[in-house]
Structure formats: structure tokens, C-alpha cells
Amino acid sequence: APLLCITRVCCRWRDIAIGYPALWTTVDNNNVAQLDEFTRRSRNLGLSMFLTVETQIEDTRAILRDYGRRISRLSLTLPHQSFDISTTLKCLEHIKIDRLECLTVAVNGRIRCIASSRARGQPTPWYYHALGNPVSRGLSALALRPVVRWLPTDHFPSLIHLYLSFNSVLRCVSQSMVIKLLKKMPRLETLHLEGPYRAFGPLQGPSGSQESIATLPRLQSCTFVGGRLYPCLSLLFHLSLPQDVWVRVSGTGKDPFGPGLGPVLLPPLLVVDRVTHAEVAFRDYDEYFIAEGPTGGIWFEKYIDNPDADKWDKWTSGFLDILPSLVSLNVSISDIANIRRLLYNAPGLEHLGIRFPFYFNTHENDWEPHNPPPFADVFECLGSTSPMVCPALQTLALDVVHMHMHESNSR
């Protein structure tokens, strides 16, 4: 509507707007007459076409046949999760879509049918259908939101961006499916996965077989959002990533696959070799571990089952133990035993910041400290000469956060 309004201000505005083809390149199939007029005004420029696919797809087929050669970005919105996407993909088989660079397949509305079929014990049908060489060869971006019971079988030599969303109802996506798909994308630079990943199964270590490894030498960003921590780490075990990559696993909820991870089960990420700064923070039921270097970094968010217990576990210690180039560290920690272990295992540390949660009892106006910060223990540990602790340390910052025992869970 705003675009059409500028053609009605005056004759000069109308002539300028209609004569500028870049204004008319975004089209949809909500109004066929408007689609035809917009494509005419856009002249020979590439089109960004957003199509809502109905149960009867003849109209969609006709639009793709008429304007396929001009489409540079195509978004297909399916009516529901159980829709047979193979019938839609067949529309692309014999249609020339030479300009297509970005393809998005989305589902409209809530997803219920898959859950009911699984409850009855019926297998969920999957479609393995090729887009075709003309389409996949030039495609630079692909998004499936959510994964719609279809994974392409093509090779994508030019694909740079991949977005996959796994809906919580659809749990039949396996880890091997995703790895097999990634192995066909040698130039991938951005990988974004969203969803619970429950079907990936529990944490698995490396199998040693190169057939289960997807090598992504050009990847710059790897993001897992809203999923389960353990399956995400399991997938990372099967990805070979460069040193200059940013890896983020965040938004993870409570994970059903186990209590905690030790250093043995951490994925072998090359980026940790260049990490120079790390931070560990806690908020309510979440732990955040962030480490970064000059060209890459990692961000992990971990759910904490009991926020009142000691939050510093094998997971945190394991990550800090595998950072050989760490020179700067900021942590939130209260237990002196963990502080000692941290300092004894950080010989190259130059800058250290420690924040102590300082709890007070609030029963019957009792303002006595519950656990005084162990400043003396820190200085005693740093003053040790056998062995020498943190010999390269230049700066030390100690901070205290005052918290009430009954308010600690809400802060």
C-alpha cells in the first residue's frame, strides 16, 4: 500500500516512481493483477517473489512458469506441515529459474498433524527430492523454516548461507541427515540451526570415521539457537571447522540427557587455540561461557538444574583447561577450591577478574554474612611459590555482589 500511495501524490511523483524499476521487484501472489503490473514495471530486474502455496498448486505452477527466469529470490509458504512438498518441488523441474539465488520454504500456522501420526505409531513420511542442477548450482542461500519433511539431495557448490529450523513436534530429523546435507555444501560460510534437536540423540563422541565428518573450511559463523545443549555438542563433534569461526550455542533449555560434561566430551574446536579472553557468568538457571580471540570465538549457554548449588562444575573447568592461549579471564565464582584449581591451571594469565556473590541471611532481620568472600584465600594462593601461581599476572580485580539468600534465585 505505501508503494502504491506514492504514485498518487501527483503526476511527477507517479512518473518518477513508475520509471524506477527497482521499486517494483518484490511481488507476491495475493493479487494476481498487481503481480503482473509489478513485474511489468520492474522491467528486466530480478524478482523477489513470495508465494503462498494453496492445496491446488496450479496457480503457483503457472506463476513460476511465467516468471521463473526472472526470480532471484523465491519464498514458498506451505499451508501446513503435512503438505506434500514433492508436488511443489515438481513445479521447479521443468521451469527455467536461472537467476535464483535464495530459496526459502516455510510452513504457515501451527503444526499438529505430525504429533498425532507419531502417537498412533505411524512413521512420518519423508521426501528426498532434488531441486535440479540449474537451481542448486546457482543457489547461495537456503532456508527451511521449519524443516518440512524434505531434504534436498542436490550438491550445492555455491551455497553460502543455510538456515534450518527444527520444530519441536517434528522429531524424526536425525543427525546423519544434517551431516549428509552439510557435506554437499563446501563453500558454506553461515550455518544457523534453530530448534530442540531432540531427534539427534544423546551426546556422542567422535567415531573416527571420516564418513561421519562434514568439513566446512570456509565457515565463518555457526549458530545453534533454542536447542538442547547435548545434541548440539554431538553435532559439533561431527563438524570440521576452521580456526577463524564464531560458534554459538544459546537459548538451550533443560536437557534430558545427563547432568554435566567433562573436558573429555568437549568438541575439538580449532578456534580455542586462538582464544585469548574468556568470561564465565551465571544468571538464574543459566551459565554463560564466552571466549574470543582476534578472529573467532565461542559462546555456550548451559542450563543449571540447581541454582543454589555450586555452579562451577566439570563443564566450566573443562573448557578453561583447553584454552592454551588464555591471557584474560573474568569469572563469577564463590568456592575457594575452584579458585585454586583455576589459578594453578592458568600459567599464562595476565589479567584476572573475580566476582564473588556475597549472600546475607534475611530471616528475622538477621543480616549476618552467609559466606564471606575468600579474599585472604585468593592472596594466599597467588603468593604461593611452590609451585608459582600465575607468574605472568599483571592485574587483579576483585568484586563483590551483595545478594539476599531468598532473592538469589530471582537475580
Coordinates of C-alpha atoms in Angstrom, one line a residue:
A1 CA 0.0 0.0 0.0
P2 CA 2.7 2.6 0.8
L3 CA 4.4 1.9 -2.6
L4 CA 1.1 2.5 -4.4
C5 CA 0.4 5.7 -2.5
I6 CA 3.5 7.5 -3.8
T7 CA 2.1 7.1 -7.4
R8 CA -1.0 9.1 -6.4
V9 CA 0.7 12.2 -5.0
C10 CA 1.0 14.0 -8.3
C11 CA 1.8 13.2 -11.9
R12 CA 5.5 13.9 -11.5
W13 CA 5.8 11.6 -8.5
R14 CA 3.9 8.9 -10.4
D15 CA 6.2 9.2 -13.5
I16 CA 9.3 9.0 -11.3
A17 CA 8.1 6.0 -9.3
I18 CA 6.8 4.0 -12.3
G19 CA 10.0 4.8 -14.2
Y20 CA 12.2 3.4 -11.4
P21 CA 12.1 -0.4 -11.8
A22 CA 13.9 -1.3 -8.6
L23 CA 10.8 -0.2 -6.6
W24 CA 8.7 -3.0 -8.1
T25 CA 10.9 -6.1 -7.7
T26 CA 9.1 -7.5 -4.6
V27 CA 6.0 -9.4 -5.6
D28 CA 3.5 -11.9 -4.1
N29 CA 0.5 -13.9 -5.3
N30 CA -2.1 -12.2 -3.1
N31 CA -3.3 -10.2 -6.0
V32 CA -2.6 -11.6 -9.5
A33 CA -3.3 -8.3 -11.3
Q34 CA -0.9 -6.5 -9.0
L35 CA 1.7 -9.2 -9.5
D36 CA 1.5 -8.7 -13.3
E37 CA 1.7 -5.0 -13.1
F38 CA 4.7 -5.0 -10.6
T39 CA 6.6 -7.4 -12.8
R40 CA 6.0 -5.2 -15.9
R41 CA 7.2 -2.1 -14.1
S42 CA 10.3 -3.9 -12.8
R43 CA 11.3 -4.5 -16.4
N44 CA 14.2 -7.0 -16.6
L45 CA 15.4 -6.8 -13.0
G46 CA 15.5 -9.9 -10.8
L47 CA 12.3 -10.5 -8.7
S48 CA 11.9 -11.3 -5.1
M49 CA 8.8 -13.5 -5.2
F50 CA 6.8 -14.5 -2.1
L51 CA 4.3 -17.3 -2.9
T52 CA 1.7 -18.8 -0.6
V53 CA 1.1 -22.3 -1.9
E54 CA -2.5 -23.5 -1.7
T55 CA -3.8 -27.0 -1.8
Q56 CA -4.3 -26.7 -5.5
I57 CA -0.9 -25.6 -6.8
E58 CA -1.8 -25.0 -10.4
D59 CA -1.8 -21.2 -9.9
T60 CA 1.7 -21.5 -8.3
R61 CA 2.9 -23.6 -11.2
A62 CA 1.6 -21.0 -13.7
I63 CA 3.3 -18.1 -11.9
L64 CA 6.7 -20.0 -11.8
R65 CA 6.3 -20.9 -15.4
D66 CA 5.6 -17.3 -16.5
Y67 CA 8.2 -15.5 -14.3
G68 CA 10.7 -18.2 -13.4
R69 CA 13.6 -16.8 -15.5
R70 CA 13.4 -13.5 -13.6
I71 CA 13.2 -14.8 -10.0
S72 CA 16.3 -14.2 -7.9
R73 CA 14.7 -14.8 -4.5
L74 CA 11.8 -17.3 -4.0
S75 CA 9.9 -17.8 -0.8
L76 CA 7.3 -20.7 -0.7
T77 CA 4.9 -20.7 2.2
L78 CA 3.1 -24.1 2.6
P79 CA -0.3 -24.3 4.2
H80 CA 0.6 -27.0 6.8
Q81 CA 3.3 -29.4 7.9
S82 CA 1.7 -32.5 6.3
F83 CA 1.6 -30.8 2.9
D84 CA 3.2 -32.9 0.2
I85 CA 6.1 -30.7 -0.7
S86 CA 7.2 -33.0 -3.5
T87 CA 4.3 -31.8 -5.6
T88 CA 5.6 -28.2 -5.2
L89 CA 9.1 -29.2 -6.0
K90 CA 8.0 -30.8 -9.2
C91 CA 7.0 -27.4 -10.3
L92 CA 10.6 -26.4 -10.5
E93 CA 11.8 -29.4 -12.5
H94 CA 10.9 -28.2 -16.0
I95 CA 10.9 -24.5 -15.3
K96 CA 13.9 -22.3 -16.1
I97 CA 14.9 -20.5 -12.9
D98 CA 18.4 -19.4 -13.9
R99 CA 18.7 -16.4 -11.6
L100 CA 17.6 -18.0 -8.4
E101 CA 20.0 -17.2 -5.6
C102 CA 17.8 -17.5 -2.4
L103 CA 15.2 -20.1 -1.6
T104 CA 13.0 -20.2 1.5
V105 CA 10.5 -22.9 2.3
A106 CA 8.2 -22.1 5.3
V107 CA 5.2 -23.5 7.0
N108 CA 2.2 -21.4 7.8
G109 CA 0.2 -22.0 11.1
R110 CA 0.5 -24.4 14.0
I111 CA 1.9 -27.9 13.5
R112 CA -0.2 -30.7 14.9
C113 CA -0.7 -33.5 12.3
I114 CA 2.8 -34.9 12.8
A115 CA 2.4 -35.4 16.5
S116 CA -0.9 -37.3 16.0
S117 CA 0.6 -39.6 13.4
R118 CA 3.5 -40.4 15.7
A119 CA 1.2 -41.0 18.6
R120 CA -0.5 -43.7 16.6
G121 CA 2.8 -45.3 15.9
Q122 CA 2.8 -44.5 12.2
P123 CA 6.1 -43.5 10.5
T124 CA 6.4 -39.9 9.3
P125 CA 6.9 -39.9 5.5
W126 CA 10.0 -38.1 4.2
Y127 CA 10.6 -36.8 0.7
Y128 CA 14.1 -36.8 -0.8
H129 CA 13.8 -34.8 -3.9
A130 CA 16.3 -32.9 -6.0
L131 CA 15.9 -29.3 -6.8
G132 CA 17.7 -29.9 -10.1
N133 CA 21.1 -28.8 -11.2
P134 CA 20.1 -25.3 -12.6
V135 CA 18.6 -24.4 -9.3
S136 CA 21.1 -25.9 -6.8
R137 CA 24.1 -24.9 -8.8
G138 CA 23.5 -21.1 -8.5
L139 CA 21.8 -21.1 -5.1
S140 CA 23.6 -19.1 -2.5
A141 CA 21.1 -19.1 0.4
L142 CA 18.7 -21.8 1.5
A143 CA 16.2 -21.7 4.5
L144 CA 13.8 -24.3 5.7
R145 CA 11.6 -23.0 8.5
P146 CA 10.8 -25.4 9.8
V147 CA 12.2 -28.5 8.1
V148 CA 9.2 -29.7 6.2
R149 CA 9.8 -33.4 5.9
W150 CA 12.1 -32.8 2.9
L151 CA 15.8 -32.5 2.5
P152 CA 17.3 -31.9 -0.9
T153 CA 19.6 -34.5 -2.5
D154 CA 21.5 -32.0 -4.6
H155 CA 25.1 -30.8 -4.4
F156 CA 25.3 -27.1 -3.6
P157 CA 28.6 -25.8 -5.0
S158 CA 27.7 -22.1 -4.5
L159 CA 25.7 -22.2 -1.2
I160 CA 26.9 -19.7 1.4
H161 CA 24.1 -19.4 3.9
L162 CA 22.0 -22.2 5.4
Y163 CA 19.1 -21.8 7.9
L164 CA 17.3 -24.9 9.3
S165 CA 14.6 -24.7 11.9
F166 CA 13.5 -27.9 13.7
N167 CA 10.0 -27.7 15.1
S168 CA 9.5 -29.4 18.5
V169 CA 6.7 -31.5 17.1
L170 CA 8.8 -32.9 14.2
R171 CA 11.4 -35.2 15.9
C172 CA 12.3 -37.5 13.1
V173 CA 15.2 -35.5 11.8
S174 CA 18.4 -37.4 12.5
Q175 CA 21.9 -36.1 13.0
S176 CA 23.1 -38.1 10.0
M177 CA 20.6 -36.4 7.8
V178 CA 22.0 -33.0 8.7
I179 CA 25.6 -34.1 8.3
K180 CA 24.9 -35.6 4.9
L181 CA 23.3 -32.4 3.8
L182 CA 26.3 -30.3 5.1
K183 CA 28.8 -32.4 3.2
K184 CA 27.3 -31.2 0.0
M185 CA 28.0 -27.5 0.8
P186 CA 31.8 -27.0 0.5
R187 CA 31.5 -23.2 0.4
L188 CA 29.2 -22.7 3.3
E189 CA 30.0 -19.6 5.4
T190 CA 27.0 -19.1 7.6
L191 CA 25.2 -22.0 9.4
H192 CA 22.1 -21.3 11.6
L193 CA 20.2 -24.1 13.2
E194 CA 17.2 -23.5 15.4
G195 CA 15.1 -26.0 17.4
P196 CA 15.3 -28.6 20.1
Y197 CA 17.3 -31.2 18.2
R198 CA 15.9 -34.0 20.4
A199 CA 16.0 -36.4 17.5
F200 CA 19.7 -36.0 17.2
G201 CA 20.0 -38.3 20.3
P202 CA 22.3 -38.1 23.3
L203 CA 25.9 -36.8 23.3
Q204 CA 28.2 -38.9 21.1
G205 CA 32.0 -38.7 20.9
P206 CA 33.9 -38.7 17.6
S207 CA 33.7 -42.1 15.9
G208 CA 36.9 -41.7 14.0
S209 CA 35.3 -42.3 10.6
Q210 CA 35.7 -39.5 8.1
E211 CA 32.4 -40.5 6.5
S212 CA 30.6 -39.0 9.6
I213 CA 32.5 -35.7 9.4
A214 CA 31.3 -32.7 7.4
T215 CA 34.2 -30.5 6.5
L216 CA 33.3 -26.8 6.2
P217 CA 36.6 -25.0 5.5
R218 CA 35.0 -21.6 4.7
L219 CA 32.5 -21.4 7.6
Q220 CA 32.6 -18.1 9.4
S221 CA 29.6 -18.3 11.7
C222 CA 28.0 -21.4 13.3
T223 CA 24.9 -20.7 15.4
F224 CA 22.6 -23.1 17.3
V225 CA 19.6 -21.3 18.9
G226 CA 16.8 -22.6 21.0
G227 CA 18.0 -26.2 21.0
R228 CA 19.2 -28.8 23.5
L229 CA 22.9 -28.5 24.6
Y230 CA 23.9 -32.1 24.4
P231 CA 22.7 -32.9 20.9
C232 CA 24.2 -29.6 19.7
L233 CA 27.6 -30.6 21.0
S234 CA 27.1 -34.1 19.5
L235 CA 26.7 -32.4 16.1
L236 CA 29.8 -30.2 16.7
F237 CA 31.8 -33.4 17.1
H238 CA 31.0 -34.2 13.5
L239 CA 31.9 -30.8 12.0
S240 CA 35.4 -29.9 10.9
L241 CA 35.6 -26.1 11.3
P242 CA 38.4 -23.6 10.6
Q243 CA 40.2 -21.6 13.4
D244 CA 38.6 -18.3 12.4
V245 CA 35.0 -19.2 13.1
W246 CA 32.4 -17.9 15.6
V247 CA 30.5 -20.7 17.3
R248 CA 27.4 -20.0 19.4
V249 CA 25.1 -22.4 21.2
S250 CA 22.5 -20.4 23.1
G251 CA 18.9 -20.4 24.2
T252 CA 19.2 -24.0 25.5
G253 CA 16.6 -25.3 27.9
K254 CA 16.7 -28.1 30.4
D255 CA 18.5 -31.0 28.8
P256 CA 17.2 -34.6 29.5
F257 CA 20.4 -36.4 28.5
G258 CA 22.6 -36.1 31.6
P259 CA 23.9 -34.0 34.4
G260 CA 27.2 -32.4 33.2
L261 CA 30.1 -32.6 30.8
G262 CA 33.7 -33.3 31.5
P263 CA 36.6 -32.0 29.4
V264 CA 36.9 -35.3 27.5
L265 CA 33.5 -34.8 25.9
L266 CA 34.0 -31.2 24.7
P267 CA 34.1 -30.9 20.9
P268 CA 37.6 -30.4 19.4
L269 CA 37.2 -26.9 18.1
L270 CA 40.3 -25.4 16.5
V271 CA 39.1 -21.9 17.4
V272 CA 40.1 -22.5 21.1
D273 CA 43.8 -22.4 20.1
R274 CA 43.5 -18.6 19.4
V275 CA 41.2 -17.7 22.3
T276 CA 42.8 -15.0 24.5
H277 CA 39.9 -13.7 26.6
A278 CA 37.2 -15.7 28.4
E279 CA 34.2 -14.8 30.7
V280 CA 32.0 -17.1 32.8
A281 CA 28.8 -15.7 34.1
F282 CA 25.7 -17.0 35.8
R283 CA 22.1 -15.8 35.8
D284 CA 19.3 -17.7 37.5
Y285 CA 19.3 -21.2 35.9
D286 CA 21.7 -20.4 33.1
E287 CA 25.5 -20.4 32.8
Y288 CA 27.3 -18.5 30.1
F289 CA 30.7 -19.3 28.8
I290 CA 32.2 -16.8 26.3
A291 CA 35.7 -17.0 24.9
E292 CA 37.1 -15.0 22.0
G293 CA 40.2 -14.3 20.1
P294 CA 41.2 -11.9 17.3
T295 CA 39.4 -13.8 14.5
G296 CA 37.0 -16.2 16.2
G297 CA 35.3 -17.3 19.4
I298 CA 32.8 -19.5 21.2
W299 CA 29.6 -18.8 23.2
F300 CA 27.9 -21.6 25.2
E301 CA 24.8 -21.4 27.4
K302 CA 24.2 -24.2 29.8
Y303 CA 21.1 -24.9 31.9
I304 CA 21.7 -25.4 35.7
D305 CA 19.5 -27.8 37.4
N306 CA 20.0 -26.4 40.9
P307 CA 20.8 -22.7 41.1
D308 CA 21.6 -22.9 44.8
A309 CA 24.4 -25.5 44.3
D310 CA 27.9 -24.7 43.3
K311 CA 27.7 -23.7 39.7
W312 CA 31.3 -24.3 38.9
D313 CA 31.5 -27.8 37.6
K314 CA 33.5 -30.0 35.2
W315 CA 31.9 -28.3 32.3
T316 CA 33.4 -24.9 33.2
S317 CA 36.7 -26.2 34.3
G318 CA 37.0 -28.4 31.3
F319 CA 36.6 -25.5 28.9
L320 CA 39.2 -23.4 30.7
D321 CA 41.6 -26.3 30.7
I322 CA 41.7 -26.4 26.9
L323 CA 42.4 -22.7 26.3
P324 CA 46.2 -22.7 25.8
S325 CA 46.5 -19.0 24.8
L326 CA 44.3 -17.5 27.5
V327 CA 45.6 -14.3 28.9
S328 CA 42.5 -12.5 30.2
L329 CA 39.7 -14.1 32.3
N330 CA 36.6 -12.7 34.1
V331 CA 34.6 -15.2 36.3
S332 CA 31.9 -15.3 38.9
I333 CA 32.8 -17.9 41.5
S334 CA 32.5 -18.5 45.2
D335 CA 34.2 -21.8 46.1
I336 CA 37.9 -21.4 47.1
A337 CA 38.7 -25.0 45.9
N338 CA 37.6 -24.0 42.4
I339 CA 39.5 -20.7 42.6
R340 CA 42.7 -22.6 43.5
R341 CA 42.2 -25.0 40.6
L342 CA 41.6 -22.2 38.2
L343 CA 44.7 -20.3 39.2
Y344 CA 47.0 -23.4 39.2
N345 CA 45.9 -24.2 35.7
A346 CA 46.4 -20.8 34.1
P347 CA 50.1 -20.1 33.9
G348 CA 49.8 -17.6 31.0
L349 CA 47.1 -15.5 32.7
E350 CA 47.9 -11.7 32.7
H351 CA 44.5 -10.2 33.7
L352 CA 42.1 -11.8 36.1
G353 CA 38.8 -10.5 37.4
I354 CA 36.8 -12.4 40.0
R355 CA 33.3 -11.5 41.2
F356 CA 32.1 -13.0 44.4
P357 CA 28.4 -13.4 45.2
F358 CA 28.1 -12.2 48.9
Y359 CA 24.9 -13.7 50.4
F360 CA 23.1 -12.4 53.5
N361 CA 20.6 -14.3 55.7
T362 CA 17.4 -12.4 55.9
H363 CA 15.4 -14.5 58.4
E364 CA 14.2 -12.4 61.4
N365 CA 16.3 -9.4 60.3
D366 CA 19.5 -11.4 60.5
W367 CA 22.0 -9.5 58.4
E368 CA 25.0 -11.7 59.2
P369 CA 27.0 -12.8 56.1
H370 CA 26.3 -16.3 54.9
N371 CA 29.5 -16.9 53.0
P372 CA 32.1 -14.1 53.3
P373 CA 34.2 -13.6 50.1
P374 CA 37.5 -15.5 50.4
F375 CA 39.8 -12.6 49.7
A376 CA 42.5 -13.9 52.0
D377 CA 42.5 -17.3 50.3
V378 CA 43.0 -15.7 46.9
F379 CA 46.0 -13.7 48.0
E380 CA 47.4 -16.8 49.8
C381 CA 47.1 -18.8 46.6
L382 CA 48.7 -16.1 44.5
G383 CA 51.5 -15.8 47.0
S384 CA 52.5 -19.4 46.6
T385 CA 56.0 -20.1 45.3
S386 CA 55.9 -23.9 45.1
P387 CA 54.5 -24.1 42.6
M388 CA 54.4 -20.5 41.4
V389 CA 50.8 -19.4 40.6
C390 CA 50.0 -17.2 37.6
P391 CA 53.6 -15.9 37.2
A392 CA 52.6 -13.6 34.3
L393 CA 49.7 -11.9 36.2
Q394 CA 49.7 -8.2 35.8
T395 CA 46.3 -7.0 37.0
L396 CA 43.8 -8.5 39.5
A397 CA 40.3 -7.2 40.0
L398 CA 38.0 -8.4 42.9
D399 CA 34.4 -7.5 43.0
V400 CA 31.6 -8.4 45.5
V401 CA 27.9 -8.5 44.6
H402 CA 25.6 -8.3 47.7
M403 CA 22.6 -10.6 47.4
H404 CA 20.0 -11.9 49.9
M405 CA 19.6 -15.6 50.3
H406 CA 15.9 -15.5 49.4
E407 CA 16.5 -13.3 46.3
S408 CA 19.4 -15.2 44.8
N409 CA 17.1 -17.2 42.5
S410 CA 15.5 -14.2 41.0
R411 CA 18.6 -12.3 40.1

